XYZ file of N, CA and C in Angstrom:
567
model
N 125.710 98.137 81.849
C 124.657 97.614 82.865
C 125.473 97.137 83.901
N 125.078 97.637 85.242
C 125.753 97.242 86.515
C 125.435 96.104 87.011
N 126.562 95.340 88.155
C 126.012 93.850 88.246
C 124.635 94.103 89.432
N 124.275 95.118 90.217
C 123.092 95.424 90.540
C 121.939 95.269 89.601
N 121.720 95.741 88.242
C 120.732 95.529 87.449
C 120.657 94.259 86.644
N 121.694 93.267 87.050
C 121.687 92.315 85.968
C 120.734 91.396 86.243
N 119.930 90.651 85.468
C 118.644 89.799 86.208
C 117.142 90.755 86.553
N 117.233 92.078 86.482
C 115.962 92.372 86.964
C 115.226 92.684 85.456
N 113.987 92.647 85.562
C 113.375 92.632 84.130
C 113.133 94.088 83.891
N 113.269 94.348 82.447
C 113.402 95.807 81.706
C 111.550 96.052 81.845
N 111.539 97.305 82.016
C 110.384 97.762 82.255
C 109.357 98.098 80.848
N 108.688 97.880 80.441
C 107.880 98.237 79.141
C 108.183 100.282 78.483
N 108.475 100.585 77.288
C 108.553 101.784 77.601
C 107.120 102.536 77.303
N 106.100 101.510 77.086
C 104.458 101.773 76.701
C 103.832 101.021 77.774
N 102.793 101.540 78.321
C 101.619 100.389 79.011
C 100.300 100.949 78.435
N 99.287 100.220 77.612
C 98.067 100.708 77.360
C 97.041 100.139 78.162
N 96.233 101.263 78.065
C 94.868 100.767 78.969
C 93.364 100.684 77.978
N 92.371 101.012 78.777
C 91.516 100.932 77.848
C 91.258 102.496 77.329
N 91.678 103.884 78.315
C 91.653 104.779 78.004
C 93.047 105.758 77.606
N 93.865 105.072 78.162
C 95.409 105.729 78.176
C 96.088 105.133 77.746
N 97.720 105.654 77.080
C 98.557 105.462 77.018
C 99.932 105.818 77.920
N 100.342 104.902 78.526
C 101.434 105.357 79.899
C 102.827 105.448 79.373
N 103.242 106.659 79.344
C 104.492 106.235 77.989
C 105.581 106.623 79.318
N 106.798 106.365 78.847
C 107.957 105.967 79.708
C 108.701 107.488 79.141
N 109.455 107.778 80.070
C 110.136 108.964 80.184
C 110.615 109.525 78.658
N 111.020 110.677 78.061
C 111.231 110.818 76.953
C 111.327 112.366 76.694
N 112.735 112.809 76.458
C 112.411 114.570 76.150
C 111.673 115.204 75.331
N 111.059 114.226 74.723
C 109.990 114.853 73.736
C 108.410 115.167 74.405
N 108.353 115.233 75.837
C 107.327 115.091 76.193
C 107.601 116.035 77.389
N 108.612 117.098 77.177
C 108.896 117.960 78.367
C 107.677 119.173 77.770
N 107.199 119.510 76.759
C 106.421 120.165 76.810
C 104.972 120.316 77.538
N 104.406 119.194 77.177
C 103.237 118.755 77.655
C 103.176 118.357 79.025
N 104.263 117.853 79.764
C 104.464 117.601 81.176
C 104.567 119.107 82.206
N 105.403 119.962 81.455
C 105.478 121.184 82.115
C 103.958 122.105 81.992
N 103.705 121.833 81.093
C 102.597 122.693 81.114
C 101.808 122.109 82.252
N 101.481 120.925 82.279
C 100.705 120.248 83.123
C 101.198 120.258 84.940
N 102.357 120.352 84.830
C 103.190 120.854 86.598
C 102.469 122.256 86.152
N 102.420 122.992 85.464
C 102.223 124.371 85.419
C 100.727 124.332 86.176
N 100.045 124.009 85.159
C 98.579 124.304 85.271
C 98.309 123.722 87.167
N 98.622 122.274 87.003
C 98.352 121.883 88.123
C 99.143 122.518 89.478
N 99.905 123.494 89.010
C 100.816 123.509 90.369
C 100.730 124.140 91.873
N 99.477 124.512 92.003
C 98.683 124.826 93.121
C 98.251 123.880 94.370
N 97.733 122.393 93.530
C 97.712 121.167 93.393
C 98.631 120.638 94.211
N 99.736 120.441 92.845
C 100.985 119.800 93.428
C 101.675 119.890 94.394
N 101.575 121.464 95.015
C 102.496 121.758 95.395
C 102.283 122.179 96.882
N 100.659 121.523 97.097
C 100.442 121.154 98.539
C 100.672 119.583 99.084
N 100.889 118.709 98.146
C 101.270 117.428 98.475
C 102.417 116.749 98.312
N 103.079 117.258 96.836
C 104.245 117.086 96.066
C 105.247 117.592 96.641
N 106.637 116.351 97.443
C 107.888 117.690 98.165
C 109.007 118.031 97.017
N 108.600 117.395 95.932
C 109.536 117.886 94.153
C 108.700 119.166 94.336
N 107.416 119.584 94.300
C 106.647 120.562 93.542
C 107.007 121.878 94.262
N 108.035 122.716 94.332
C 108.957 123.358 94.938
C 108.314 124.890 93.861
N 108.714 124.376 92.658
C 108.297 125.154 91.689
C 108.115 124.936 90.516
N 107.792 125.482 89.142
C 107.167 125.174 88.342
C 108.597 125.327 87.352
N 109.093 124.016 86.441
C 110.415 123.900 86.219
C 110.581 124.751 84.690
N 111.597 124.764 84.230
C 111.675 125.692 83.188
C 111.381 123.778 81.961
N 111.474 124.814 80.530
C 111.400 123.540 79.603
C 112.623 122.939 79.607
N 113.750 123.254 79.694
C 115.020 122.949 80.120
C 115.255 121.977 81.263
N 114.659 122.127 82.585
C 114.783 121.601 83.773
C 113.929 120.182 83.710
N 112.914 120.502 82.793
C 111.737 119.578 82.248
C 112.407 118.548 81.650
N 113.314 118.856 80.085
C 113.714 117.816 79.643
C 114.929 117.117 80.302
N 115.544 117.688 81.366
C 116.868 117.484 82.220
C 116.297 116.077 83.267
N 115.119 116.659 83.463
C 114.449 115.638 84.794
C 113.967 114.770 83.972
N 113.512 114.685 81.978
C 112.946 113.184 81.759
C 113.954 112.559 81.585
N 115.387 113.058 81.127
C 116.744 112.269 80.716
C 116.723 111.838 81.632
N 117.172 112.211 83.270
C 116.987 111.017 84.023
C 116.267 110.392 84.554
N 114.967 110.589 84.705
C 114.060 109.368 84.797
C 114.140 108.684 83.457
N 114.493 108.526 82.066
C 114.781 107.613 81.507
C 115.985 106.993 81.885
N 117.102 107.497 82.486
C 118.198 106.283 82.638
C 117.628 105.789 83.973
N 116.799 106.158 84.715
C 116.273 105.354 86.120
C 115.294 104.182 85.524
N 114.543 104.357 84.917
C 113.861 103.557 83.938
C 114.504 102.474 83.580
N 115.743 102.491 82.848
C 116.703 101.652 82.321
C 117.100 100.740 83.100
N 117.844 101.199 84.340
C 118.466 100.788 85.146
C 117.384 100.081 86.511
N 115.694 100.540 86.518
C 115.278 99.836 87.496
C 115.215 100.337 88.658
N 116.124 101.889 88.861
C 116.320 102.473 90.314
C 114.771 103.011 90.498
N 114.320 103.667 89.629
C 112.885 103.953 89.754
C 112.394 103.869 88.315
N 111.126 103.883 88.176
C 110.206 103.858 87.229
C 108.944 105.005 87.085
N 108.775 105.667 85.633
C 108.203 106.813 85.701
C 107.554 106.244 84.527
N 106.121 106.886 84.510
C 105.335 107.107 82.906
C 104.362 108.356 83.457
N 104.264 108.770 81.959
C 103.516 109.640 81.346
C 101.899 109.312 80.880
N 100.866 110.171 81.647
C 99.323 109.100 80.860
C 98.731 110.156 79.788
N 98.707 109.755 79.159
C 97.887 110.399 78.137
C 96.679 109.686 77.719
N 96.165 110.697 76.847
C 94.502 110.140 76.595
C 94.602 109.347 75.202
N 94.210 107.719 74.860
C 94.597 107.578 73.496
C 93.600 108.280 72.494
N 92.551 108.881 73.083
C 92.199 109.510 71.881
C 92.652 110.439 71.195
N 93.486 111.580 71.962
C 93.699 112.575 71.558
C 95.084 113.295 71.951
N 95.756 112.169 72.466
C 97.369 112.290 73.026
C 97.216 113.433 74.416
N 96.200 113.939 74.835
C 96.173 114.937 76.019
C 96.990 114.473 77.253
N 98.137 115.151 77.741
C 98.316 114.738 79.012
C 97.408 114.708 79.739
N 97.261 113.873 80.523
C 96.299 113.504 81.996
C 97.111 113.574 83.501
N 98.408 113.300 83.413
C 99.137 112.835 84.778
C 100.034 111.991 84.566
N 100.482 111.760 85.556
C 102.236 110.995 86.148
C 101.929 109.881 87.016
N 102.641 108.852 86.774
C 103.123 107.952 88.064
C 103.962 107.131 87.626
N 104.268 106.119 88.700
C 105.429 105.029 88.342
C 105.626 104.703 89.953
N 106.932 104.000 90.020
C 107.641 103.725 91.057
C 108.675 104.557 91.669
N 108.349 105.461 92.542
C 109.659 105.969 92.795
C 110.468 105.434 93.789
N 109.990 104.652 94.695
C 111.174 103.543 95.453
C 110.653 102.176 95.167
N 111.650 101.454 94.901
C 111.936 99.989 94.522
C 112.887 99.605 95.620
N 112.324 98.296 95.996
C 113.375 97.283 96.852
C 113.281 96.135 96.127
N 114.609 96.033 95.627
C 114.379 95.062 94.474
C 114.851 93.338 95.390
N 115.317 93.841 96.747
C 115.575 92.904 97.631
C 114.506 92.044 98.223
N 113.632 92.899 98.365
C 112.509 92.675 99.195
C 111.109 92.270 98.026
N 111.624 93.063 96.752
C 110.387 92.749 95.868
C 109.451 93.834 96.421
N 109.379 95.006 96.579
C 108.486 95.859 96.987
C 108.299 97.266 96.535
N 107.407 97.607 95.684
C 106.930 98.389 94.729
C 106.329 100.061 95.717
N 106.583 100.894 95.691
C 105.727 101.704 96.050
C 105.323 102.838 94.899
N 104.082 103.024 94.631
C 103.116 103.220 93.448
C 103.088 105.134 93.927
N 103.598 106.314 92.910
C 103.257 107.364 93.112
C 102.365 107.890 91.845
N 101.468 108.953 92.359
C 100.958 109.207 90.932
C 100.355 110.812 91.189
N 100.444 111.339 90.120
C 99.131 113.100 90.297
C 98.571 112.805 88.967
N 97.882 114.018 88.841
C 96.466 114.053 87.782
C 96.628 115.718 87.463
N 96.386 116.097 86.440
C 96.233 117.285 85.939
C 95.122 117.748 86.192
N 95.181 118.896 87.318
C 93.777 119.279 87.617
C 92.499 119.448 86.979
N 92.490 119.537 85.664
C 91.854 119.546 84.638
C 91.405 118.285 84.337
N 91.727 117.283 84.674
C 91.093 115.996 84.537
C 90.694 115.111 85.765
N 90.463 115.705 87.019
C 90.387 114.995 88.163
C 89.193 114.564 88.095
N 88.693 113.558 88.737
C 87.113 113.030 88.808
C 87.269 112.178 87.639
N 87.906 111.572 86.635
C 87.338 111.104 85.723
C 88.006 109.249 85.713
N 88.737 109.635 86.683
C 89.310 108.211 87.092
C 90.454 107.256 85.967
N 90.648 108.568 85.576
C 92.387 107.989 85.034
C 93.308 107.977 85.781
N 93.972 108.409 87.085
C 95.043 107.936 88.013
C 94.166 106.418 88.459
N 93.220 106.413 88.459
C 92.635 104.918 89.207
C 93.065 103.696 88.452
N 93.104 103.971 86.859
C 92.992 103.400 85.991
C 94.683 102.805 85.598
N 95.534 104.192 85.646
C 96.724 103.969 85.424
C 97.312 103.566 86.870
N 97.034 103.771 87.794
C 97.603 102.814 89.073
C 96.976 101.391 88.893
N 95.906 100.897 88.246
C 95.689 99.262 88.168
C 97.035 98.659 87.157
N 97.055 99.632 86.181
C 98.092 99.462 85.287
C 99.375 98.929 86.115
N 99.586 100.122 86.694
C 100.988 100.007 87.433
C 101.247 98.912 88.132
N 100.130 98.853 88.970
C 99.957 97.547 89.932
C 100.077 96.216 89.342
N 99.503 95.966 88.182
C 99.715 95.079 87.243
C 101.071 94.460 86.884
N 101.807 95.251 86.134
C 103.000 95.737 85.855
C 103.621 95.214 87.212
N 103.446 95.634 88.132
C 104.566 95.392 89.274
C 104.262 93.557 89.853
N 102.647 93.282 89.774
C 103.112 91.970 90.179
C 103.254 90.811 89.008
N 103.182 91.224 87.886
C 102.721 90.417 86.438
C 104.110 90.184 85.879
N 104.503 91.545 85.962
C 106.091 91.285 85.278
C 107.401 91.600 85.695
N 107.406 92.762 86.720
C 108.570 92.639 87.687
C 108.512 91.956 89.013
N 107.661 91.125 89.113
C 107.890 89.907 90.610
C 107.579 90.624 91.945
N 106.890 91.615 91.634
C 106.465 92.001 93.255
C 106.086 91.294 94.040
N 106.393 91.383 95.387
C 105.659 90.545 96.376
C 104.548 91.438 97.204
N 105.230 92.852 97.254
C 104.125 93.948 97.919
C 104.544 95.510 97.198
N 103.207 95.239 97.034
C 103.065 97.202 96.428
C 102.544 98.261 97.240
N 102.811 99.264 97.801
C 102.328 100.047 98.859
C 102.161 101.166 98.176
N 101.241 102.141 98.575
C 100.917 103.743 97.996
C 100.742 104.737 99.220
N 102.260 105.315 99.136
C 102.239 106.306 100.447
C 101.653 107.833 99.849
N 100.685 108.128 101.082
C 100.543 109.886 100.957
C 100.090 110.505 102.201
N 100.191 111.599 102.227
C 99.608 112.632 103.489
C 98.445 112.160 103.933
N 98.573 111.889 105.046
C 97.032 111.832 105.826
C 95.765 112.308 105.192
N 96.564 114.015 104.979
C 96.003 114.918 104.659
C 94.812 115.142 103.313
N 95.631 114.059 102.690
C 95.181 113.522 101.051
C 94.441 113.121 100.906
N 92.951 113.374 101.233
C 91.601 112.019 101.012
C 91.698 111.652 99.622
N 91.404 112.610 98.644
C 91.486 112.349 97.073
C 92.720 110.771 96.876
N 94.191 111.109 97.474
C 94.786 110.220 96.889
C 94.504 108.701 97.577
N 93.934 108.554 99.518
C 93.018 108.009 100.119
C 92.304 106.800 98.856
N 91.460 108.060 98.297
C 90.266 107.779 97.669
C 90.583 106.877 96.581
N 91.908 107.024 95.676
C 92.279 106.250 94.913
C 92.919 104.702 94.834
N 93.658 104.686 96.295
C 94.437 103.381 96.890
C 93.224 102.396 96.959
N 92.027 103.274 97.443
C 91.005 101.973 98.463
C 90.156 101.692 96.436
N 89.813 102.691 95.538
C 89.018 102.030 94.615
C 90.141 100.815 94.039
N 91.340 100.729 94.040
C 91.921 100.342 93.346
C 92.861 98.956 94.274
N 91.707 98.579 95.404
C 91.923 97.711 95.792
C 93.211 97.291 97.174
N 93.719 98.567 97.208
C 94.377 98.519 98.481
C 93.895 98.440 99.282
N 94.422 98.372 100.688
C 93.996 98.026 102.010
C 94.787 99.015 102.756
N 94.157 99.410 103.731
C 94.744 100.552 104.732
C 95.764 99.602 105.537
N 97.243 99.769 105.820
C 97.820 99.258 106.563
C 98.316 99.989 108.203
N 98.554 101.337 107.820
C 98.969 102.115 109.039
C 99.240 103.517 108.607
N 99.583 104.839 109.865
C 99.646 105.613 109.622
C 100.705 105.811 110.754
N 101.896 106.716 110.293
C 102.862 107.227 110.965
C 103.365 108.538 110.986
N 103.703 109.123 111.823
C 104.447 110.494 111.845
C 106.035 110.275 111.123
N 105.996 111.023 109.802
C 107.220 110.937 109.008
C 108.056 112.070 109.738
N 109.157 111.859 108.907
C 110.469 112.360 109.467
C 110.147 113.980 108.308
N 109.434 114.160 107.562
C 109.345 115.175 106.309
C 108.093 116.041 106.843
N 108.190 117.167 106.165
C 107.295 117.747 106.131
C 106.504 118.508 104.790
N 104.837 118.367 104.965
C 104.479 118.981 103.344
C 104.796 119.953 102.946
N 104.896 120.401 101.561
C 105.517 121.756 100.986
C 105.166 123.052 101.926
N 103.991 122.818 102.518
C 103.222 123.740 103.249
C 103.935 124.187 104.553
N 104.827 123.474 105.184
C 105.579 123.205 106.499
C 104.864 122.612 107.496
N 103.894 121.922 107.202
C 103.169 121.292 108.236
C 103.602 119.562 108.275
N 104.132 119.478 109.432
C 104.430 118.257 109.844
C 103.579 116.932 109.298
N 104.559 116.045 108.595
C 103.654 115.514 107.798
C 103.510 113.736 108.419
N 102.031 113.247 108.414
C 101.448 111.995 109.145
C 101.000 111.127 107.875
N 101.949 110.040 107.774
C 102.003 109.550 106.344
C 101.067 108.172 106.465
N 100.416 108.124 105.228
C 99.185 106.625 105.809
C 99.570 105.823 104.397
N 99.800 104.644 104.788
C 100.302 103.607 103.638
C 98.932 102.304 103.467
N 99.130 102.701 102.587
C 98.032 101.337 101.608
C 98.980 100.294 101.144
N 98.448 98.718 100.878
C 99.139 98.050 100.539
C 98.266 96.775 99.768
N 99.291 96.276 99.000
C 98.576 95.047 98.393
C 99.466 94.141 98.147
N 99.462 92.595 98.435
C 100.497 91.562 98.454
C 100.160 91.160 97.289
N 101.158 90.478 97.059
C 101.274 89.238 95.685
C 100.329 88.305 95.636
N 99.305 88.136 94.635
C 98.148 87.501 94.687
C 98.148 86.162 94.835
């Protein structure tokens, strides 16, 4: 463990909500995750910078190995959402950006399109927010999205985040449109 990670709390391998199990990265999850990306690719490609193409199974396994290592060091944190009842994959999320000096965590998420509108992402975001404040010592939690992604705004608002600001970002949405980023925040209770 590097000096930079000494003293950081370890993230749990799983989180449980009323209907979901949020599982930490494991190459055994590659098949359902890849299928979820494939099935939801059109929607993901519209908003997610990483969704340039559907990964191969080998690429998905390698990604899960990388994210598992990042979970261990706290560089970033990823979880994959499965229904408790039947282990169906419904989405993914976590903290793609963490500032340990400022104790600021950014939550990112996506939902398998077959499971949109069921409240699963909101349920997972509540769990991630609790993890950030109660276990990881966050002072601030942010959710950032393209201003054009109104579904993502609604998740942030349902989860008690307040709109802070919009700004012109230095990136473009995957379709090449210049991105205006919308920021929602919650501060430590």
